[in-house]
Coordinates of C-alpha atoms in Angstrom, one line a residue:
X456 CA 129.8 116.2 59.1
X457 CA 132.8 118.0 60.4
X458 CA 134.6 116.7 63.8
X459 CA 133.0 118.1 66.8
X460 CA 135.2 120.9 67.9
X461 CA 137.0 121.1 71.6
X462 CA 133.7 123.5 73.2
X463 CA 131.2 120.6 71.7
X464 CA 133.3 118.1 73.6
X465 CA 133.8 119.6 77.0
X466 CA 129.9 120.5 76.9
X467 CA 129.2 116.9 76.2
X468 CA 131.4 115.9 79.0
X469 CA 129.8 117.8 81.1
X470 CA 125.8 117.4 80.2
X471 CA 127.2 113.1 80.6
X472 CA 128.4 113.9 84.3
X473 CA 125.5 115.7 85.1
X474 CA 123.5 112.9 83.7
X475 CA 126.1 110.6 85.7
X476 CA 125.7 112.5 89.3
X477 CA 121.7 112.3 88.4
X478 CA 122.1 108.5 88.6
X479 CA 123.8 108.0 92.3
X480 CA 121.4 110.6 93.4
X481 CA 118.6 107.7 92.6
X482 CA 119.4 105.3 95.3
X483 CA 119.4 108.2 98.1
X484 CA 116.2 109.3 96.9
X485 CA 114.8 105.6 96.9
X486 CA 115.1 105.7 100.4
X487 CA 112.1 106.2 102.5
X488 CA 110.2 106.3 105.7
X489 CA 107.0 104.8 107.1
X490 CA 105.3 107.0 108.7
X491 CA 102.6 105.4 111.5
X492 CA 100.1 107.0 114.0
X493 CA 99.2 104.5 116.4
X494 CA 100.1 106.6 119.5
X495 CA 98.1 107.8 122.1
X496 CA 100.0 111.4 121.9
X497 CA 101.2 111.5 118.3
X498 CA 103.3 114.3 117.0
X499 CA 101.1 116.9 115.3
X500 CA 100.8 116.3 111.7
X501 CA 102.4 119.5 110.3
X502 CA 105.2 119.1 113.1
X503 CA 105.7 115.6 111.5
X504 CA 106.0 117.0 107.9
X505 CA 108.4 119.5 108.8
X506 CA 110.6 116.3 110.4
X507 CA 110.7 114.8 107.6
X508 CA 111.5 118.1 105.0
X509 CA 113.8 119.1 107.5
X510 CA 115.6 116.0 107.0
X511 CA 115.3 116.0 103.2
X512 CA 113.0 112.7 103.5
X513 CA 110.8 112.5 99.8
X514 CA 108.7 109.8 99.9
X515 CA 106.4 108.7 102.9
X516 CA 104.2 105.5 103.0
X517 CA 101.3 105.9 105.8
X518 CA 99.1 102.7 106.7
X519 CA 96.1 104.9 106.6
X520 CA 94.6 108.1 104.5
X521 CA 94.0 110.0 107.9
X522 CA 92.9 113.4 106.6
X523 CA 94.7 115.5 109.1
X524 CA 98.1 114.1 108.0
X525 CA 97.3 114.5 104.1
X526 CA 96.2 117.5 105.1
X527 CA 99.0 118.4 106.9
X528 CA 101.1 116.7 103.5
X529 CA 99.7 118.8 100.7
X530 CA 101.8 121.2 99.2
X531 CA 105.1 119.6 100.8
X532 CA 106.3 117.7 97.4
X533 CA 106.5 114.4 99.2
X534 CA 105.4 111.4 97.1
X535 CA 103.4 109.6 99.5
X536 CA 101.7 106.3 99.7
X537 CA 97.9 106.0 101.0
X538 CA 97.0 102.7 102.9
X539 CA 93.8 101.2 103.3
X540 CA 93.4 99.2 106.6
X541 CA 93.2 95.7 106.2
X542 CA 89.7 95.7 107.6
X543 CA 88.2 97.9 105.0
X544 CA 88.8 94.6 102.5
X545 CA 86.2 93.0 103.1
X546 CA 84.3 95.4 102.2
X547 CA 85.8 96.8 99.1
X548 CA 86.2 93.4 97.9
X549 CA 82.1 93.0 97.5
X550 CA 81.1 96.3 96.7
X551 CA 82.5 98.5 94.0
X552 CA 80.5 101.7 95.1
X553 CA 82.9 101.8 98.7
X554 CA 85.8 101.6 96.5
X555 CA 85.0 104.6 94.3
X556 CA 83.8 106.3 97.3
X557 CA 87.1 105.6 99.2
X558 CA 89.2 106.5 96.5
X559 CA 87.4 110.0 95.5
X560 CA 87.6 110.5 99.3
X561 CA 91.0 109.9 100.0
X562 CA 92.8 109.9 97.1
X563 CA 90.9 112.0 94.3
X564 CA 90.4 115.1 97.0
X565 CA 94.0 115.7 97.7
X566 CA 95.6 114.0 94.7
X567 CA 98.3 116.5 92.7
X568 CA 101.0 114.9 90.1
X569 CA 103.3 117.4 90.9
X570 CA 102.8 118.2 94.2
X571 CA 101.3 121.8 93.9
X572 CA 99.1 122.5 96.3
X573 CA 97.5 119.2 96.7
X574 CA 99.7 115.3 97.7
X575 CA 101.8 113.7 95.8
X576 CA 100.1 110.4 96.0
X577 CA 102.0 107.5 94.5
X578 CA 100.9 104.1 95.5
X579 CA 97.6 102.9 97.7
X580 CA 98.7 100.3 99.8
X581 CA 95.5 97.6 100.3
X582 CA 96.0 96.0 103.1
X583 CA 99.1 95.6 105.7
X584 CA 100.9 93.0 105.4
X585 CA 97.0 91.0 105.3
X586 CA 98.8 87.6 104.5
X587 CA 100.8 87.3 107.6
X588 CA 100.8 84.2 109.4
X589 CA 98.6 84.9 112.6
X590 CA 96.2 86.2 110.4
X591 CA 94.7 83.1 109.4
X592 CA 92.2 83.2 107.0
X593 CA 90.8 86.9 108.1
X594 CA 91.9 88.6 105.3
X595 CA 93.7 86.9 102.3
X596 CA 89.7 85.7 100.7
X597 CA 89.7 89.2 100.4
X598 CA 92.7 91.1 99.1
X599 CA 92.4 90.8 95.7
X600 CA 89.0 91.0 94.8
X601 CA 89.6 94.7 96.7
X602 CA 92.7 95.5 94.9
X603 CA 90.2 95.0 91.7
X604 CA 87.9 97.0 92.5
X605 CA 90.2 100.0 93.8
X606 CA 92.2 99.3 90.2
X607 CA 89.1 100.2 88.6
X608 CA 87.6 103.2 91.0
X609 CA 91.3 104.6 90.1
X610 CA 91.0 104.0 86.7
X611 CA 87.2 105.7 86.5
X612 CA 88.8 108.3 88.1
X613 CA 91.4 108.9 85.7
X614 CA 94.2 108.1 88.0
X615 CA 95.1 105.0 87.5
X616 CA 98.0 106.5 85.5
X617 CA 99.6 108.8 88.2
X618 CA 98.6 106.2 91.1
X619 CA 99.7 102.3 91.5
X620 CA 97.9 100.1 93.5
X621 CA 100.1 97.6 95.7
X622 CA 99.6 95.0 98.3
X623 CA 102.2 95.3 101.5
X624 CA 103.4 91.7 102.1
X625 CA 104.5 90.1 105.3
X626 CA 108.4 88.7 106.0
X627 CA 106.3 85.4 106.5
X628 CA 104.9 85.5 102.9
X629 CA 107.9 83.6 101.6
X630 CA 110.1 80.6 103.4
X631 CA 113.1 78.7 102.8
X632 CA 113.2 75.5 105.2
X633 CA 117.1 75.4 104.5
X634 CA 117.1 78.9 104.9
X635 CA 119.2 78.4 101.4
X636 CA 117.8 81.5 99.0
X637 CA 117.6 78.9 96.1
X638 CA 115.1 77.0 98.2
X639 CA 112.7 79.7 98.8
X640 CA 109.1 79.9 97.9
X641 CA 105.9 81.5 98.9
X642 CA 103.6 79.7 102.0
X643 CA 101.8 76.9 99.7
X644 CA 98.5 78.2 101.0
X645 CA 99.3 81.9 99.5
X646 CA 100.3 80.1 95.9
X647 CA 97.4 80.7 94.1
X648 CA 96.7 84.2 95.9
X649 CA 100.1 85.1 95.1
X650 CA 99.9 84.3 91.5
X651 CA 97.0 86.2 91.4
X652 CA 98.5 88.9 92.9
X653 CA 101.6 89.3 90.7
X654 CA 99.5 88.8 87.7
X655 CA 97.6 92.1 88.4
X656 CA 100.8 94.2 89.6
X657 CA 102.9 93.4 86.4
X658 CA 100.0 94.1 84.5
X659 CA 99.8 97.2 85.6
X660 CA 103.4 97.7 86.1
X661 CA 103.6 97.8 89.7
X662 CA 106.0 96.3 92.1
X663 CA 105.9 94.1 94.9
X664 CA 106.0 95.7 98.4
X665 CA 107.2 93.2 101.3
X666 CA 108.9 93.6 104.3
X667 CA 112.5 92.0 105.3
X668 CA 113.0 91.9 109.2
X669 CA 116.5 91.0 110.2
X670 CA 115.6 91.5 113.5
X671 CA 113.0 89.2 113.2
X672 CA 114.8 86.8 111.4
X673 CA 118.0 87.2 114.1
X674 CA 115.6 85.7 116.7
X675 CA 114.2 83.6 114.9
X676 CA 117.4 81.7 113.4
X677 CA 119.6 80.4 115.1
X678 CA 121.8 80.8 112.2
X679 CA 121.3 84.4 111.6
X680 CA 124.5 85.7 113.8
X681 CA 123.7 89.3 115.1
X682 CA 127.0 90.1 113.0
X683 CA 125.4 88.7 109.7
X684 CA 122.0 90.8 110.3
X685 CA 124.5 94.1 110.9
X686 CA 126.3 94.1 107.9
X687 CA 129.7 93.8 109.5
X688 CA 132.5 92.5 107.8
X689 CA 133.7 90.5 110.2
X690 CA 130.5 87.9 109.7
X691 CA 130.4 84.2 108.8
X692 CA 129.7 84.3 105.1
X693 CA 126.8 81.7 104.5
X694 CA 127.3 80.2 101.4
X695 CA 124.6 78.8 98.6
X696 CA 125.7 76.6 95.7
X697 CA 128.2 79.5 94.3
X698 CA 126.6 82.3 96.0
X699 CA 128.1 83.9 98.7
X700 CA 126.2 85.8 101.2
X701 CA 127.4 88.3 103.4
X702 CA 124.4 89.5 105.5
X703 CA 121.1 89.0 106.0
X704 CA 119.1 91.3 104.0
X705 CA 120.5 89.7 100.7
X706 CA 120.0 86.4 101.8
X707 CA 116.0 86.9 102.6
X708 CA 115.6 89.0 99.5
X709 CA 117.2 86.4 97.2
X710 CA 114.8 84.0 99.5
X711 CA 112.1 86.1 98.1
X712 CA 113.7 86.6 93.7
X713 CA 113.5 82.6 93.6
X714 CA 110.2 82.4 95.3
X715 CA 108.8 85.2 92.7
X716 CA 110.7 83.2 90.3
X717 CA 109.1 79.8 91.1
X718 CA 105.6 80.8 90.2
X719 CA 106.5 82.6 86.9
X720 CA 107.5 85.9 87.8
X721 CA 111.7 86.1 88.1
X722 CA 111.9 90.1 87.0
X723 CA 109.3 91.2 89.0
X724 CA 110.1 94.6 90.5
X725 CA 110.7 94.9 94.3
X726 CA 110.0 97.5 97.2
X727 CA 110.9 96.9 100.6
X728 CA 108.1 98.3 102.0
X729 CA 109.1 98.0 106.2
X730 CA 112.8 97.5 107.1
X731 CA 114.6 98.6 110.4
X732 CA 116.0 97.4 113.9
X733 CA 113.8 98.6 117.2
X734 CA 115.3 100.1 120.4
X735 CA 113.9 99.1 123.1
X736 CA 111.4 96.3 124.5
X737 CA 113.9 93.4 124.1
X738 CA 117.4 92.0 124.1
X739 CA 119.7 93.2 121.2
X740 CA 117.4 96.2 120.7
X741 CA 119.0 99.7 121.9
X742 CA 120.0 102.5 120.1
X743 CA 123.8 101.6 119.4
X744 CA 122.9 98.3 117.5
X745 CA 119.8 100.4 115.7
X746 CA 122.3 102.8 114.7
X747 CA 125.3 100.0 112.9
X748 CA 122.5 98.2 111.3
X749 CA 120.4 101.4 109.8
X750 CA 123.8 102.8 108.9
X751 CA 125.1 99.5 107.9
X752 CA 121.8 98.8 105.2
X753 CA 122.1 101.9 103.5
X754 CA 125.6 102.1 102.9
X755 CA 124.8 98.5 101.7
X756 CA 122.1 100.3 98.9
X757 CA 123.8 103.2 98.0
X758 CA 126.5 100.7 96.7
X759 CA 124.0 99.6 94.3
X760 CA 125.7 96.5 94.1
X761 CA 122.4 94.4 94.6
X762 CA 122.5 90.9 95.8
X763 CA 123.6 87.5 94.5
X764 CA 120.8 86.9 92.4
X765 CA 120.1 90.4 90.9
X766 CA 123.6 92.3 90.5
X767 CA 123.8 96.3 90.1
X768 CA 119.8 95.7 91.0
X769 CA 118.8 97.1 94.5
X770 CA 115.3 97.2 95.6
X771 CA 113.3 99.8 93.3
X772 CA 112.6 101.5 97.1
X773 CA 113.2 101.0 100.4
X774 CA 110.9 102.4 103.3
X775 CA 112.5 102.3 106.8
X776 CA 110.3 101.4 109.7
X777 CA 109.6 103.4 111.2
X778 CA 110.3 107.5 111.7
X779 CA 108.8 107.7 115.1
X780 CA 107.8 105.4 117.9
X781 CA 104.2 104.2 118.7
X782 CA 103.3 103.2 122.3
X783 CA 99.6 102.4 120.5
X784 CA 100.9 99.2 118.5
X785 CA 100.0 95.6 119.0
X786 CA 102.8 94.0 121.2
X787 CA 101.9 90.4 119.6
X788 CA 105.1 90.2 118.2
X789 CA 106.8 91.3 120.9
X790 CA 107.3 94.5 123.2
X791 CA 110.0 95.5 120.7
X792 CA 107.0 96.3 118.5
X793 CA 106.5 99.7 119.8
X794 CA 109.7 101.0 119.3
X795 CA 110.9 100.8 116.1
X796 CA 111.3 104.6 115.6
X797 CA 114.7 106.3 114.0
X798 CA 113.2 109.1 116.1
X799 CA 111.2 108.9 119.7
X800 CA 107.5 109.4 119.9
X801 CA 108.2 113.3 120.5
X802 CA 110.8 113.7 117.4
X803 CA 114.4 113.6 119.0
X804 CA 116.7 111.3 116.8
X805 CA 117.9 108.2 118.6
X806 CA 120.8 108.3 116.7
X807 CA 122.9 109.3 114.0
X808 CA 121.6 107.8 110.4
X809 CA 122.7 109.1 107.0
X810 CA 119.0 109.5 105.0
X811 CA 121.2 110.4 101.8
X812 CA 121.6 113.8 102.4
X813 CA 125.4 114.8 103.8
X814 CA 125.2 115.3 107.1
X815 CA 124.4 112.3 109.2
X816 CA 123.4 114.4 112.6
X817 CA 119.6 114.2 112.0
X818 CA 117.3 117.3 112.9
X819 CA 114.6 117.0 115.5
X820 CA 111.8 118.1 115.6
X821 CA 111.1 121.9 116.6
X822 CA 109.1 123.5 119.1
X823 CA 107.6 120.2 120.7
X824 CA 104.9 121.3 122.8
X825 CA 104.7 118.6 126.0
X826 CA 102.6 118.6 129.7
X827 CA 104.1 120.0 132.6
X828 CA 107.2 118.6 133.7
X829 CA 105.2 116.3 136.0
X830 CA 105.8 112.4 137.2
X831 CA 103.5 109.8 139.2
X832 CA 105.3 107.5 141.4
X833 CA 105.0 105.6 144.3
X834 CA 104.5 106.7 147.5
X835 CA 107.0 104.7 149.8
X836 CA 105.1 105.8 152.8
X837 CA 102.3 104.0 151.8
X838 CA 101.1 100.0 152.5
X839 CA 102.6 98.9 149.4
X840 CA 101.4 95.0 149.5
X841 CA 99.1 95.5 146.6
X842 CA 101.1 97.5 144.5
X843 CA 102.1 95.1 142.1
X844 CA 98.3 94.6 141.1
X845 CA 98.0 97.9 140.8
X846 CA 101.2 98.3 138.4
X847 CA 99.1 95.4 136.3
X848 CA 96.2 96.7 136.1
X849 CA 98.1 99.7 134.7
X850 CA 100.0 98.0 132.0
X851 CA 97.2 96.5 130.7
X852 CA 96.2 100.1 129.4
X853 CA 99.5 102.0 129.3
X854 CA 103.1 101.2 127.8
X855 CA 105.1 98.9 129.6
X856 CA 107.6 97.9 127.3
X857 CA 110.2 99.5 128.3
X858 CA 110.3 96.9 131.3
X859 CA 110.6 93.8 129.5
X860 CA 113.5 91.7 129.7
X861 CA 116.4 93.5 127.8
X862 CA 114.3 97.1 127.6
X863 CA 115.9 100.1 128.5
X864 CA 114.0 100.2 132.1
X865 CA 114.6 96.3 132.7
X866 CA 116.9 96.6 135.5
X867 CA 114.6 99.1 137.7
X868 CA 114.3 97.4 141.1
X869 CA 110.7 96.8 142.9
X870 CA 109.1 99.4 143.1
X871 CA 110.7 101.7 141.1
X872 CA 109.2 99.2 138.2
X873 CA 105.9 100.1 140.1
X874 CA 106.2 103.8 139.6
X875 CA 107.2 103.3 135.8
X876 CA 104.1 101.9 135.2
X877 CA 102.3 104.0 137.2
X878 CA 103.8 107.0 135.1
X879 CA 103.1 105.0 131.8
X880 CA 99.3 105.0 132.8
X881 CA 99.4 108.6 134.4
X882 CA 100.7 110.0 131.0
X883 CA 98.6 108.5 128.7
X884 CA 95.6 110.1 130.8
X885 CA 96.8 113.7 129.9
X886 CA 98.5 113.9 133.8
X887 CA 94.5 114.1 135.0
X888 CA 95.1 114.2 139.3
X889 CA 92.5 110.7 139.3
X890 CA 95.1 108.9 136.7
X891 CA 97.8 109.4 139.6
X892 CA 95.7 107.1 142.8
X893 CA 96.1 103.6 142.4
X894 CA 93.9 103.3 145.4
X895 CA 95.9 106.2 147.7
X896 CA 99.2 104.5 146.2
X897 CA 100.3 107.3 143.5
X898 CA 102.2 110.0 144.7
X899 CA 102.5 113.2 141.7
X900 CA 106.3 114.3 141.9
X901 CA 107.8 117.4 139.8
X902 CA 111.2 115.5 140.2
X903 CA 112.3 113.6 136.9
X904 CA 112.8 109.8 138.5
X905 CA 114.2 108.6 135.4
X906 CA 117.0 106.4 136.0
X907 CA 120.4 106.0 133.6
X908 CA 118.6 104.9 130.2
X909 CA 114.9 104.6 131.9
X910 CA 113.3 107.4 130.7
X911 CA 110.1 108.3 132.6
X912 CA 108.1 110.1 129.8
X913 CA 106.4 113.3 129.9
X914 CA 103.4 113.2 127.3
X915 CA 102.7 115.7 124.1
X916 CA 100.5 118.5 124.8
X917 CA 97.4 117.1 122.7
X918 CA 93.8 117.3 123.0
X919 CA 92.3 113.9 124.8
X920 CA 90.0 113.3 121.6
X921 CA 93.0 114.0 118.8
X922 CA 95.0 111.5 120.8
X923 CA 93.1 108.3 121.0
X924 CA 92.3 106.9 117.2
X925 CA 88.6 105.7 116.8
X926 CA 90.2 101.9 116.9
X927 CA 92.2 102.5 119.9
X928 CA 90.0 100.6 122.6
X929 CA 89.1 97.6 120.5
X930 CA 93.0 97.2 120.0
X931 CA 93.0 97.8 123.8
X932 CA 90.8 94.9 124.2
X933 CA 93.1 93.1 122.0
X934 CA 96.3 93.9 123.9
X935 CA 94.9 93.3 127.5
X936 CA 95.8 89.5 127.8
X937 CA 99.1 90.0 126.2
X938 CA 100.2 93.1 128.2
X939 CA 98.3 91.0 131.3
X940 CA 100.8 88.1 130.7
X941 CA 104.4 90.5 130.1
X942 CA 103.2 91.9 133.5
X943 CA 103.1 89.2 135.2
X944 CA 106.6 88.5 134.8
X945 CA 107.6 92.1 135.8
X946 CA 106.3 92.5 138.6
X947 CA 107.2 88.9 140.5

């Protein structure tokens, strides 16, 4: 064959750096949001979807299959994952008709490959995180026996090709008592689950979603620095036989390679299905800190240098918890728990965060429809002796988090704590005249009382029965002795 002439060459050259630009796109694409709805005002659906477009976003994992938001998803090209809620298991794990009635339901109806006009659905998530500690036993007799069954609904309905099924795992799923990566394994109770478990997914060529907290791990550890969980260079490298680690996202995912690796599994692909850094409802978590660690993580990933124990191999994807804040979730954890947004409850960026696109000034959301610019408070002029039980009882409904120690409204003095809650409560009730009382103790203001960082919230304009979820007052129920006890220390 003759030698390929100059025009054969430069072509070449150029189809190889198209190729070569293709690649580093990868990682920016592999980085994704969770999207959840456990709010008693959420955003609209179709307001959300534009958020995320606007913001070049691709890939969305919800914890639900809520048709208004796949609704609201069709047609938008965004690879999305489906979750089932970890108490449908039970269920789909004994009866094989539910889980090809779910999955024609909620995934079959909407389901396009290529977007079109139907939802890119990529992975069904079964469960959320159903192995975490405080679980117990609820859940884990019944996670794989549903995963089967929703396998094989998918695969009767000629999906299982397009769609993987997955299991979200806890940060508590895997340990190291050292807190040395080569000493990590999974709980001993989970063993044989999690054998299971990893048999199915690289059977069927799925990965393994979990979620890394460095928060979480930051006040857990006393050996976790808040520099080491930031990615700053100026950290205290902790070291491991001949490994070096430099922050603590590597050194819990390595935790996690040598715990797949103990039980047989050492190239097993990985998702980080939740990682991010809350603002608000604790000490260390504002905005600034959110910001350098968010920025700091995928600076880390688009390096694509991996970690110790898997070089040049980030995480397949990486979902960021969360894209908006939800005053609705379970404050078990803590009263940081409801705050874990990128952007507020109402779609305004908390700060600026580099998704992969160039800009790094994020795009809120447009045309935000909220209640009248109205406030309860209260009313000085009043006997004020029993407003602190008033202030508990509404916490134990509303969002108080804001007032725990370290929060953002922390530092408001009695009884401008009074009035926050108040507000809280006041809000959540659609501004209704009766939500404003407190036995003759509200006071309905159209002057903003927020204070420095204390934002007093005005609500989304949203119907009453769009903004409660069907499950909202059984987690009420759940919430009221934990909400009961934060108050306590508030208001004394």
């Amino acid at each position: 064959m003759p030698p390929p002439n100059m025009t054969s060459l430069v072509l070449l050259f150029i189809i190889l750096s198209a190729l070569a630009s293709m690649g580093s796109d990868s990682v920016a694409e592999a980085i994704a949001v969770n999207w959840g709805t456990k709010a008693s005002h959420p955003l609209p659906p179709a307001k959300v979807v534009e958020l995320l477009k606007s913001n070049n976003i691709t890939k969305v994992k919800l914890f639900d299959a809520d048709p208004l938001v796949l609704q609201a998803l069709s047609g938008s090209n965004i690879a999305v994952t489906v979750g089932i809620p970890n108490s449908m298991l039970k269920t789909f794990n004994s009866s094989m008709k539910a889980a090809r009635s779910w999955v024609h339901d909620n995934v079959t109806r909407y389901f396009s490959s290529s977007g079109g006009t139907g939802v890119r659905i990529e992975y069904v998530a079964v469960g959320d995180e159903p192995f975490l500690v405080s679980y117990g036993e609820q859940f884990r007799p019944f996670a794989i026996g549903a995963v089967i069954n929703i396998q094989t609904a998918l695969t009767k309905a000629n999906l299982a090709g397009d769609v993987k099924v997955v299991v979200p795992c806890s940060f508590d799923t895997f340990q190291s008592e050292s807190s040395l990566p080569s000493k990590g394994h999974f709980r001993p109770e989970l063993n044989k689950t999690m054998i299971e478990l990893l048999a199915f997914l690289s059977k069927c060529h799925s990965p393994f979603f979990v979620t890394i907290s460095p928060f979480i791990s930051f006040r857990s550890n006393k050996n976790i620095s808040l520099d080491f969980a930031l990615f700053k260079e100026t950290a205290r490298s902790h070291n491991d036989s001949h490994k070096k680690y430099k922050n603590s996202f590597d050194l819990s995912y390595d935790t996690l390679v040598t715990a797949l690796s103990a039980v047989g599994f050492p190239e097993m692909d990985i998702v980080v299905a939740q990682i991010g850094w809350p603002t608000d409802g604790a000490v260390n978590a504002i905005s600034s800190t959110a910001e350098t660690f968010m920025n700091g993580l995928i600076d880390h990933l688009h390096t694509k240098s991996g970690t110790p124990l898997r070089p040049r191999k980030p995480p397949l994807e990486t979902y960021i918890f969360s894209l908006l804040d939800e005053d609705q979730r379970s404050t078990a954890t803590g009263n940081f728990e409801r705050h874990w947004g990128v952007f507020t409850f109402d779609g305004q960026a908390k700060y600026h965060l580099n998704f992969g696109q160039n800009a790094k000034i994020l795009v809120n959301a447009q045309n935000v429809e909220y209640l009248p610019s109205r406030w309860c408070v209260v009313n000085n002029n009043k006997d004020l002796s029993n407003a602190t039980a008033s202030a508990l009882e509404a916490c134990s409904s509303a969002d108080c988090s804001a007032l725990s120690p370290g929060g953002s409204c922390y530092n408001l003095s009695w009884p401008g704590n009074i009035s926050y809650a108040f507000n809280s409560y006041y809000q959540q009730h659609d501004q209704t005249p009766s939500s404003c009382n407190f036995g003759g103790l509200g006071l309905i203001t159209t002057v903003d009382p927020s204070v420095n960082n204390c934002r007093f919230s005005v609500e989304l304009r949203i119907s009453h029965s769009t903004s409660l979820h069907g499950s909202y007052l059984f987690q009420l129920m759940i919430l009221l002795t934990a909400n009961a006890f934060v108050c306590i220390f508030i208001f004394t």
